[in-house]
Every structure is written in structure tokens, then in C-alpha cells.
PDB file of C-alpha atoms in Angstrom:
ATOM      1  CA  UNK A   5     -71.426 -90.098 -51.215  1.00 93.00           C
ATOM      2  CA  UNK A   6     -70.475 -86.662 -49.927  1.00 95.00           C
ATOM      3  CA  UNK A   7     -70.666 -86.436 -46.153  1.00 97.00           C
ATOM      4  CA  UNK A   8     -69.715 -83.667 -43.744  1.00 98.00           C
ATOM      5  CA  UNK A   9     -69.731 -84.297 -40.005  1.00 98.00           C
ATOM      6  CA  UNK A  10     -69.148 -81.452 -37.554  1.00 98.00           C
ATOM      7  CA  UNK A  11     -67.963 -81.915 -33.997  1.00 97.00           C
ATOM      8  CA  UNK A  12     -66.450 -79.937 -31.173  1.00 97.00           C
ATOM      9  CA  UNK A  13     -69.415 -77.878 -30.059  1.00 97.00           C
ATOM     10  CA  UNK A  14     -70.370 -77.440 -26.434  1.00 97.00           C
ATOM     11  CA  UNK A  15     -70.844 -74.970 -23.619  1.00 98.00           C
ATOM     12  CA  UNK A  16     -68.003 -72.515 -23.096  1.00 98.00           C
ATOM     13  CA  UNK A  17     -67.553 -69.400 -20.955  1.00 98.00           C
ATOM     14  CA  UNK A  18     -67.219 -65.963 -22.532  1.00 98.00           C
ATOM     15  CA  UNK A  19     -63.632 -65.187 -23.469  1.00 98.00           C
ATOM     16  CA  UNK A  20     -62.668 -68.844 -23.857  1.00 98.00           C
ATOM     17  CA  UNK A  21     -61.791 -70.812 -26.987  1.00 98.00           C
ATOM     18  CA  UNK A  22     -63.239 -73.722 -28.882  1.00 98.00           C
ATOM     19  CA  UNK A  23     -62.213 -75.569 -32.037  1.00 98.00           C
ATOM     20  CA  UNK A  24     -64.816 -77.018 -34.343  1.00 98.00           C
ATOM     21  CA  UNK A  25     -64.015 -79.830 -36.751  1.00 98.00           C
ATOM     22  CA  UNK A  26     -65.739 -80.867 -39.959  1.00 98.00           C
ATOM     23  CA  UNK A  27     -64.727 -84.318 -41.177  1.00 98.00           C
ATOM     24  CA  UNK A  28     -65.268 -84.794 -44.897  1.00 97.00           C
ATOM     25  CA  UNK A  29     -65.795 -88.070 -46.701  1.00 96.00           C
ATOM     26  CA  UNK A  30     -66.724 -89.050 -50.230  1.00 96.00           C
ATOM     27  CA  UNK A  31     -64.574 -86.320 -51.739  1.00 95.00           C
ATOM     28  CA  UNK A  32     -61.162 -84.676 -51.401  1.00 94.00           C
ATOM     29  CA  UNK A  33     -61.348 -81.542 -49.298  1.00 92.00           C
ATOM     30  CA  UNK A  34     -58.474 -79.778 -51.099  1.00 91.00           C
ATOM     31  CA  UNK A  35     -60.475 -79.603 -54.323  1.00 93.00           C
ATOM     32  CA  UNK A  36     -63.210 -77.329 -52.954  1.00 95.00           C
ATOM     33  CA  UNK A  37     -63.660 -74.029 -51.145  1.00 96.00           C
ATOM     34  CA  UNK A  38     -65.226 -74.710 -47.758  1.00 97.00           C
ATOM     35  CA  UNK A  39     -67.470 -72.470 -45.677  1.00 98.00           C
ATOM     36  CA  UNK A  40     -68.761 -72.088 -42.151  1.00 98.00           C
ATOM     37  CA  UNK A  41     -72.314 -70.821 -41.653  1.00 98.00           C
ATOM     38  CA  UNK A  42     -74.014 -70.334 -38.299  1.00 98.00           C
ATOM     39  CA  UNK A  43     -77.549 -69.991 -37.017  1.00 98.00           C
ATOM     40  CA  UNK A  44     -78.357 -68.470 -33.652  1.00 98.00           C
ATOM     41  CA  UNK A  45     -81.326 -70.066 -31.846  1.00 96.00           C
ATOM     42  CA  UNK A  46     -84.552 -69.090 -33.578  1.00 94.00           C
ATOM     43  CA  UNK A  47     -82.712 -66.819 -36.028  1.00 96.00           C
ATOM     44  CA  UNK A  48     -81.688 -66.854 -39.673  1.00 97.00           C
ATOM     45  CA  UNK A  49     -78.531 -68.121 -41.289  1.00 98.00           C
ATOM     46  CA  UNK A  50     -75.308 -66.139 -41.084  1.00 98.00           C
ATOM     47  CA  UNK A  51     -72.311 -66.803 -43.286  1.00 98.00           C
ATOM     48  CA  UNK A  52     -69.135 -66.824 -41.153  1.00 98.00           C
ATOM     49  CA  UNK A  53     -66.020 -67.760 -43.123  1.00 98.00           C
ATOM     50  CA  UNK A  54     -64.562 -69.361 -46.224  1.00 98.00           C
ATOM     51  CA  UNK A  55     -61.248 -70.969 -47.106  1.00 97.00           C
ATOM     52  CA  UNK A  56     -60.283 -71.214 -50.757  1.00 95.00           C
ATOM     53  CA  UNK A  57     -59.546 -74.554 -52.371  1.00 89.00           C
ATOM     54  CA  UNK A  58     -55.800 -73.847 -52.273  1.00 89.00           C
ATOM     55  CA  UNK A  59     -55.898 -72.417 -48.715  1.00 92.00           C
ATOM     56  CA  UNK A  60     -54.407 -69.145 -49.964  1.00 92.00           C
ATOM     57  CA  UNK A  61     -57.481 -67.033 -49.379  1.00 96.00           C
ATOM     58  CA  UNK A  62     -59.667 -66.761 -46.321  1.00 97.00           C
ATOM     59  CA  UNK A  63     -62.559 -64.400 -45.734  1.00 97.00           C
ATOM     60  CA  UNK A  64     -64.556 -63.725 -42.566  1.00 98.00           C
ATOM     61  CA  UNK A  65     -67.597 -61.817 -41.485  1.00 98.00           C
ATOM     62  CA  UNK A  66     -66.520 -58.626 -39.697  1.00 97.00           C
ATOM     63  CA  UNK A  67     -67.853 -59.718 -36.310  1.00 97.00           C
ATOM     64  CA  UNK A  68     -65.415 -62.663 -36.118  1.00 98.00           C
ATOM     65  CA  UNK A  69     -62.323 -61.156 -37.780  1.00 98.00           C
ATOM     66  CA  UNK A  70     -59.327 -61.468 -35.519  1.00 97.00           C
ATOM     67  CA  UNK A  71     -61.111 -64.008 -33.299  1.00 98.00           C
ATOM     68  CA  UNK A  72     -61.940 -66.931 -35.622  1.00 98.00           C
ATOM     69  CA  UNK A  73     -59.543 -68.797 -37.910  1.00 98.00           C
ATOM     70  CA  UNK A  74     -60.528 -71.281 -40.605  1.00 98.00           C
ATOM     71  CA  UNK A  75     -58.024 -73.945 -41.609  1.00 97.00           C
ATOM     72  CA  UNK A  76     -57.873 -77.508 -42.797  1.00 96.00           C
ATOM     73  CA  UNK A  77     -55.725 -80.614 -42.526  1.00 95.00           C
ATOM     74  CA  UNK A  78     -55.584 -82.323 -45.896  1.00 94.00           C
ATOM     75  CA  UNK A  79     -54.029 -85.459 -44.444  1.00 95.00           C
ATOM     76  CA  UNK A  80     -57.136 -85.875 -42.294  1.00 96.00           C
ATOM     77  CA  UNK A  81     -59.551 -84.454 -44.883  1.00 96.00           C
ATOM     78  CA  UNK A  82     -60.860 -82.220 -42.107  1.00 97.00           C
ATOM     79  CA  UNK A  83     -61.874 -78.558 -41.915  1.00 98.00           C
ATOM     80  CA  UNK A  84     -61.508 -76.561 -38.707  1.00 98.00           C
ATOM     81  CA  UNK A  85     -62.831 -73.374 -37.168  1.00 98.00           C
ATOM     82  CA  UNK A  86     -60.715 -72.090 -34.292  1.00 98.00           C
ATOM     83  CA  UNK A  87     -62.859 -69.726 -32.228  1.00 98.00           C
ATOM     84  CA  UNK A  88     -61.123 -67.514 -29.679  1.00 98.00           C
ATOM     85  CA  UNK A  89     -62.418 -64.765 -27.381  1.00 98.00           C
ATOM     86  CA  UNK A  90     -65.905 -66.192 -27.631  1.00 98.00           C
ATOM     87  CA  UNK A  91     -68.847 -63.938 -26.879  1.00 98.00           C
ATOM     88  CA  UNK A  92     -72.459 -64.742 -25.958  1.00 98.00           C
ATOM     89  CA  UNK A  93     -73.601 -63.589 -29.415  1.00 97.00           C
ATOM     90  CA  UNK A  94     -71.470 -66.359 -30.963  1.00 98.00           C
ATOM     91  CA  UNK A  95     -74.000 -68.846 -29.581  1.00 98.00           C
ATOM     92  CA  UNK A  96     -75.326 -70.754 -32.585  1.00 98.00           C
ATOM     93  CA  UNK A  97     -75.436 -73.992 -34.496  1.00 98.00           C
ATOM     94  CA  UNK A  98     -72.362 -73.995 -36.725  1.00 98.00           C
ATOM     95  CA  UNK A  99     -72.544 -75.727 -40.094  1.00 98.00           C
ATOM     96  CA  UNK A 100     -69.737 -76.509 -42.490  1.00 98.00           C
ATOM     97  CA  UNK A 101     -70.650 -76.514 -46.160  1.00 98.00           C
ATOM     98  CA  UNK A 102     -68.930 -77.419 -49.408  1.00 97.00           C
ATOM     99  CA  UNK A 103     -69.002 -74.954 -52.253  1.00 95.00           C
ATOM    100  CA  UNK A 104     -69.531 -76.502 -55.635  1.00 87.00           C
ATOM    101  CA  UNK A 105     -70.515 -75.305 -59.076  1.00 86.00           C
ATOM    102  CA  UNK A 106     -73.984 -74.626 -57.692  1.00 82.00           C
ATOM    103  CA  UNK A 107     -73.047 -72.714 -54.531  1.00 91.00           C
ATOM    104  CA  UNK A 108     -73.411 -74.482 -51.150  1.00 96.00           C
ATOM    105  CA  UNK A 109     -74.582 -77.883 -52.284  1.00 95.00           C
ATOM    106  CA  UNK A 110     -73.545 -80.002 -49.337  1.00 96.00           C
ATOM    107  CA  UNK A 111     -73.931 -79.247 -45.642  1.00 98.00           C
ATOM    108  CA  UNK A 112     -73.099 -80.998 -42.399  1.00 98.00           C
ATOM    109  CA  UNK A 113     -75.675 -81.596 -39.689  1.00 97.00           C
ATOM    110  CA  UNK A 114     -74.326 -78.794 -37.508  1.00 98.00           C
ATOM    111  CA  UNK A 115     -72.810 -78.544 -34.044  1.00 98.00           C
ATOM    112  CA  UNK A 116     -74.169 -76.321 -31.257  1.00 98.00           C
ATOM    113  CA  UNK A 117     -71.918 -73.796 -29.556  1.00 98.00           C
ATOM    114  CA  UNK A 118     -73.264 -72.135 -26.420  1.00 98.00           C
ATOM    115  CA  UNK A 119     -71.309 -69.260 -24.904  1.00 98.00           C
ATOM    116  CA  UNK A 120     -72.506 -68.640 -21.385  1.00 97.00           C
ATOM    117  CA  UNK A 121     -71.157 -68.082 -17.910  1.00 93.00           C
TER     118      UNK A 121
ATOM    119  CA  UNK B  19     -71.954 -55.371 -47.265  1.00 95.00           C
ATOM    120  CA  UNK B  20     -74.928 -56.390 -49.360  1.00 97.00           C
ATOM    121  CA  UNK B  21     -78.120 -56.633 -47.327  1.00 97.00           C
ATOM    122  CA  UNK B  22     -80.805 -59.161 -48.269  1.00 98.00           C
ATOM    123  CA  UNK B  23     -84.436 -58.594 -47.319  1.00 97.00           C
ATOM    124  CA  UNK B  24     -87.061 -61.311 -47.623  1.00 98.00           C
ATOM    125  CA  UNK B  25     -90.821 -60.900 -47.536  1.00 96.00           C
ATOM    126  CA  UNK B  26     -93.015 -61.992 -46.017  1.00 97.00           C
ATOM    127  CA  UNK B  27     -91.446 -63.257 -42.789  1.00 97.00           C
ATOM    128  CA  UNK B  28     -94.262 -65.757 -42.348  1.00 97.00           C
ATOM    129  CA  UNK B  29     -96.701 -67.103 -44.885  1.00 96.00           C
ATOM    130  CA  UNK B  30     -99.738 -69.250 -44.119  1.00 96.00           C
ATOM    131  CA  UNK B  31    -100.912 -71.394 -46.996  1.00 96.00           C
ATOM    132  CA  UNK B  32    -102.799 -74.559 -47.865  1.00 95.00           C
ATOM    133  CA  UNK B  33    -101.807 -77.630 -49.813  1.00 96.00           C
ATOM    134  CA  UNK B  34    -102.202 -76.864 -53.492  1.00 96.00           C
ATOM    135  CA  UNK B  35    -101.681 -73.113 -53.133  1.00 97.00           C
ATOM    136  CA  UNK B  36     -99.278 -71.179 -55.316  1.00 97.00           C
ATOM    137  CA  UNK B  37     -96.730 -69.516 -53.056  1.00 97.00           C
ATOM    138  CA  UNK B  38     -94.350 -66.678 -53.859  1.00 98.00           C
ATOM    139  CA  UNK B  39     -91.511 -65.389 -51.676  1.00 98.00           C
ATOM    140  CA  UNK B  40     -89.587 -62.224 -52.509  1.00 98.00           C
ATOM    141  CA  UNK B  41     -85.959 -61.398 -51.827  1.00 98.00           C
ATOM    142  CA  UNK B  42     -84.450 -57.967 -52.403  1.00 98.00           C
ATOM    143  CA  UNK B  43     -80.765 -57.076 -52.441  1.00 98.00           C
ATOM    144  CA  UNK B  44     -79.467 -53.693 -51.303  1.00 98.00           C
ATOM    145  CA  UNK B  45     -77.425 -53.458 -54.525  1.00 98.00           C
ATOM    146  CA  UNK B  46     -77.213 -55.395 -57.745  1.00 98.00           C
ATOM    147  CA  UNK B  47     -76.038 -58.971 -57.379  1.00 97.00           C
ATOM    148  CA  UNK B  48     -76.667 -59.862 -61.050  1.00 96.00           C
ATOM    149  CA  UNK B  49     -77.991 -63.416 -60.761  1.00 96.00           C
ATOM    150  CA  UNK B  50     -75.725 -64.602 -57.930  1.00 97.00           C
ATOM    151  CA  UNK B  51     -78.596 -65.740 -55.758  1.00 98.00           C
ATOM    152  CA  UNK B  52     -79.488 -69.057 -54.161  1.00 98.00           C
ATOM    153  CA  UNK B  53     -82.572 -70.327 -52.353  1.00 98.00           C
ATOM    154  CA  UNK B  54     -82.506 -72.900 -49.563  1.00 98.00           C
ATOM    155  CA  UNK B  55     -85.181 -74.864 -47.748  1.00 98.00           C
ATOM    156  CA  UNK B  56     -84.694 -75.651 -44.071  1.00 98.00           C
ATOM    157  CA  UNK B  57     -86.750 -77.858 -41.792  1.00 97.00           C
ATOM    158  CA  UNK B  58     -86.538 -77.702 -37.974  1.00 96.00           C
ATOM    159  CA  UNK B  59     -83.342 -79.217 -36.609  1.00 95.00           C
ATOM    160  CA  UNK B  60     -81.952 -79.860 -40.073  1.00 97.00           C
ATOM    161  CA  UNK B  61     -79.334 -78.298 -42.308  1.00 98.00           C
ATOM    162  CA  UNK B  62     -80.426 -76.100 -45.208  1.00 98.00           C
ATOM    163  CA  UNK B  63     -80.975 -77.778 -48.556  1.00 97.00           C
ATOM    164  CA  UNK B  64     -80.107 -76.023 -51.813  1.00 97.00           C
ATOM    165  CA  UNK B  65     -83.126 -75.570 -54.092  1.00 97.00           C
ATOM    166  CA  UNK B  66     -82.172 -72.913 -56.643  1.00 97.00           C
ATOM    167  CA  UNK B  67     -78.818 -71.467 -57.730  1.00 97.00           C
ATOM    168  CA  UNK B  68     -77.945 -68.604 -60.077  1.00 97.00           C
ATOM    169  CA  UNK B  69     -81.404 -67.180 -59.386  1.00 97.00           C
ATOM    170  CA  UNK B  70     -83.333 -69.563 -61.623  1.00 97.00           C
ATOM    171  CA  UNK B  71     -81.461 -72.872 -61.999  1.00 97.00           C
ATOM    172  CA  UNK B  72     -83.055 -75.849 -60.289  1.00 97.00           C
ATOM    173  CA  UNK B  73     -80.710 -78.007 -58.241  1.00 96.00           C
ATOM    174  CA  UNK B  74     -80.658 -81.665 -59.237  1.00 94.00           C
ATOM    175  CA  UNK B  75     -83.330 -83.721 -57.498  1.00 95.00           C
ATOM    176  CA  UNK B  76     -85.478 -80.720 -56.520  1.00 97.00           C
ATOM    177  CA  UNK B  77     -89.119 -81.007 -57.669  1.00 97.00           C
ATOM    178  CA  UNK B  78     -90.085 -78.907 -60.660  1.00 97.00           C
ATOM    179  CA  UNK B  79     -92.842 -77.155 -58.671  1.00 98.00           C
ATOM    180  CA  UNK B  80     -90.037 -74.965 -57.306  1.00 98.00           C
ATOM    181  CA  UNK B  81     -88.844 -72.141 -59.543  1.00 98.00           C
ATOM    182  CA  UNK B  82     -86.791 -68.997 -59.160  1.00 98.00           C
ATOM    183  CA  UNK B  83     -86.686 -65.777 -61.127  1.00 98.00           C
ATOM    184  CA  UNK B  84     -85.211 -62.303 -61.072  1.00 98.00           C
ATOM    185  CA  UNK B  85     -81.927 -60.510 -61.533  1.00 97.00           C
ATOM    186  CA  UNK B  86     -80.236 -57.394 -60.250  1.00 97.00           C
ATOM    187  CA  UNK B  87     -81.902 -56.593 -56.943  1.00 98.00           C
ATOM    188  CA  UNK B  88     -85.281 -58.352 -56.974  1.00 98.00           C
ATOM    189  CA  UNK B  89     -85.870 -62.087 -56.911  1.00 98.00           C
ATOM    190  CA  UNK B  90     -88.710 -64.503 -56.296  1.00 98.00           C
ATOM    191  CA  UNK B  91     -89.078 -68.114 -55.289  1.00 98.00           C
ATOM    192  CA  UNK B  92     -92.327 -69.718 -56.416  1.00 98.00           C
ATOM    193  CA  UNK B  93     -93.846 -73.014 -55.390  1.00 98.00           C
ATOM    194  CA  UNK B  94     -96.480 -73.748 -58.008  1.00 97.00           C
ATOM    195  CA  UNK B  95     -98.577 -76.142 -55.929  1.00 96.00           C
ATOM    196  CA  UNK B  96     -97.655 -76.420 -52.253  1.00 97.00           C
ATOM    197  CA  UNK B  97     -97.184 -79.968 -50.997  1.00 96.00           C
ATOM    198  CA  UNK B  98     -97.182 -81.228 -47.385  1.00 95.00           C
ATOM    199  CA  UNK B  99     -93.402 -81.684 -47.524  1.00 96.00           C
ATOM    200  CA  UNK B 100     -92.931 -78.017 -48.443  1.00 97.00           C
ATOM    201  CA  UNK B 101     -93.899 -76.572 -45.062  1.00 94.00           C
ATOM    202  CA  UNK B 102     -90.518 -75.227 -43.984  1.00 97.00           C
ATOM    203  CA  UNK B 103     -88.422 -72.064 -43.794  1.00 98.00           C
ATOM    204  CA  UNK B 104     -86.917 -70.650 -46.977  1.00 98.00           C
ATOM    205  CA  UNK B 105     -83.755 -68.554 -47.133  1.00 98.00           C
ATOM    206  CA  UNK B 106     -82.281 -66.512 -49.944  1.00 98.00           C
ATOM    207  CA  UNK B 107     -78.527 -65.892 -50.108  1.00 98.00           C
ATOM    208  CA  UNK B 108     -76.325 -63.815 -52.388  1.00 98.00           C
ATOM    209  CA  UNK B 109     -72.884 -64.944 -53.465  1.00 97.00           C
ATOM    210  CA  UNK B 110     -71.718 -62.006 -55.562  1.00 96.00           C
ATOM    211  CA  UNK B 111     -68.901 -61.022 -53.174  1.00 96.00           C
ATOM    212  CA  UNK B 112     -67.772 -61.606 -49.609  1.00 96.00           C
ATOM    213  CA  UNK B 113     -69.298 -61.433 -47.122  1.00 97.00           C
ATOM    214  CA  UNK B 114     -72.096 -63.627 -48.437  1.00 97.00           C
ATOM    215  CA  UNK B 115     -75.331 -62.755 -46.699  1.00 98.00           C
ATOM    216  CA  UNK B 116     -78.705 -64.408 -46.202  1.00 98.00           C
ATOM    217  CA  UNK B 117     -82.188 -63.022 -45.962  1.00 98.00           C
ATOM    218  CA  UNK B 118     -83.903 -63.339 -42.595  1.00 97.00           C
ATOM    219  CA  UNK B 119     -85.961 -66.313 -43.768  1.00 97.00           C
ATOM    220  CA  UNK B 120     -89.603 -66.946 -44.662  1.00 98.00           C
ATOM    221  CA  UNK B 121     -91.524 -69.546 -42.710  1.00 97.00           C
ATOM    222  CA  UNK B 122     -94.268 -71.274 -44.683  1.00 97.00           C
ATOM    223  CA  UNK B 123     -96.814 -72.824 -42.355  1.00 93.00           C
ATOM    224  CA  UNK B 124    -100.175 -74.479 -42.618  1.00 87.00           C
ATOM    225  CA  UNK B 125    -103.196 -72.210 -42.877  1.00 86.00           C
TER     226      UNK B 125
END
């Protein structure tokens, strides 16, 4: 069955970098657009980024443009989110999600990123 | 960017109640709207897509309606498993945005 497992979260100082991974199983990553969505503690959901199925198109929320990069390694069937110049307001649980015919049908369990000195 | 506003923010209800949550978009999104259910510490779960289509496996007590800028999620008879937070989300164009969430708790 479809499974998404995020990893790479942790505590990081402001201005530093972190790379999140989302390992996919039960399907081929290259066949689907993939998204990152985050949720700050006690807050609502915030869509962050998307990579198209063919990797040719990427879109980001304004607050992370120029700092975050979404990519994937098809040989590893893994999605990534490279996060640079991290700020305290990037603190959140980060979810990867697969877009299907019915929008975001499959989600990972999330990984917590805490940006703090 | 399209802004999504949900109401109410919190809703207290009893088992068996009919519950309605509203989501308004700052501009027309046609029917490009989804509803998710989220329980504490868990990932969101898709309930409704394209405003009114029920995701496979979701109980029929959940229904969605609306188009353009105003949408509703209705739970016809609230069950114990339904106490959770509900989020609407548009997917008409990037950036996709979510409402702030509606927490349904026990009265």
C-alpha cells in the first residue's frame, strides 16, 4: 500500500540548514506531483511547496521562496525539502503528501522541525 | 493569494447532532475545494474533494456542498470518532491555502 515516511527533522539554530526526506513506497514517485505542507505548533495547515510529476515545475509559498528547494531522487523513490536560512517561524511539523486524482490523498506522519537558538 | 476563512473556529456538539462548518474563499475557486479531518498528533485525512465528492472509505454521514466562494461540510449525525479538527483547502491555483481549522469538541 502507499506509504510516505518523513525524516530529517530536529532542532536547528536560526540561519542554519536542514534537509527533510520523504521515502515513498507502494508507488512510483515519478508518476505523481508531490507536496510539502507544514503545521506550526497549535496552528493550522500551511501549504509549502510542490514538485510536478516530471520535475519541471516547482512552486513555493512566498515566505520560503529562495530559501527552500524541493527535489526528488527517483532512484531512491525519495522526495526532499532542502531548507536553508531557517527562521524561528519555520518551526513546524512538516508533512509530505502525494497528489492524486482527488487532491492530497496520501500523507506521511510528519517530522518536527524546531528552529531555536 | 486566495484566502480561506472557516467558521466557527470551535464547535461544541453532542453525539447524534447535525454539524455544519462553513468555508469562504476570498475569490471564486469554482469547486476546487477539499475537506480534511485531523486528529491530535496525526496527519490530515482527506474526506471530500471537488467540494462535494466523498473520498473512498469515508462514511456517508459526511457531505460537502457549495461552489464559487462559499462551501459547507456537514456531518449528518456526529459520532464519537468525529471529534477532531476539520480543515478546508482550495486547489484552484498556487499557492494552495487552507482555512484556519474548525475544532469539533464534546459539549
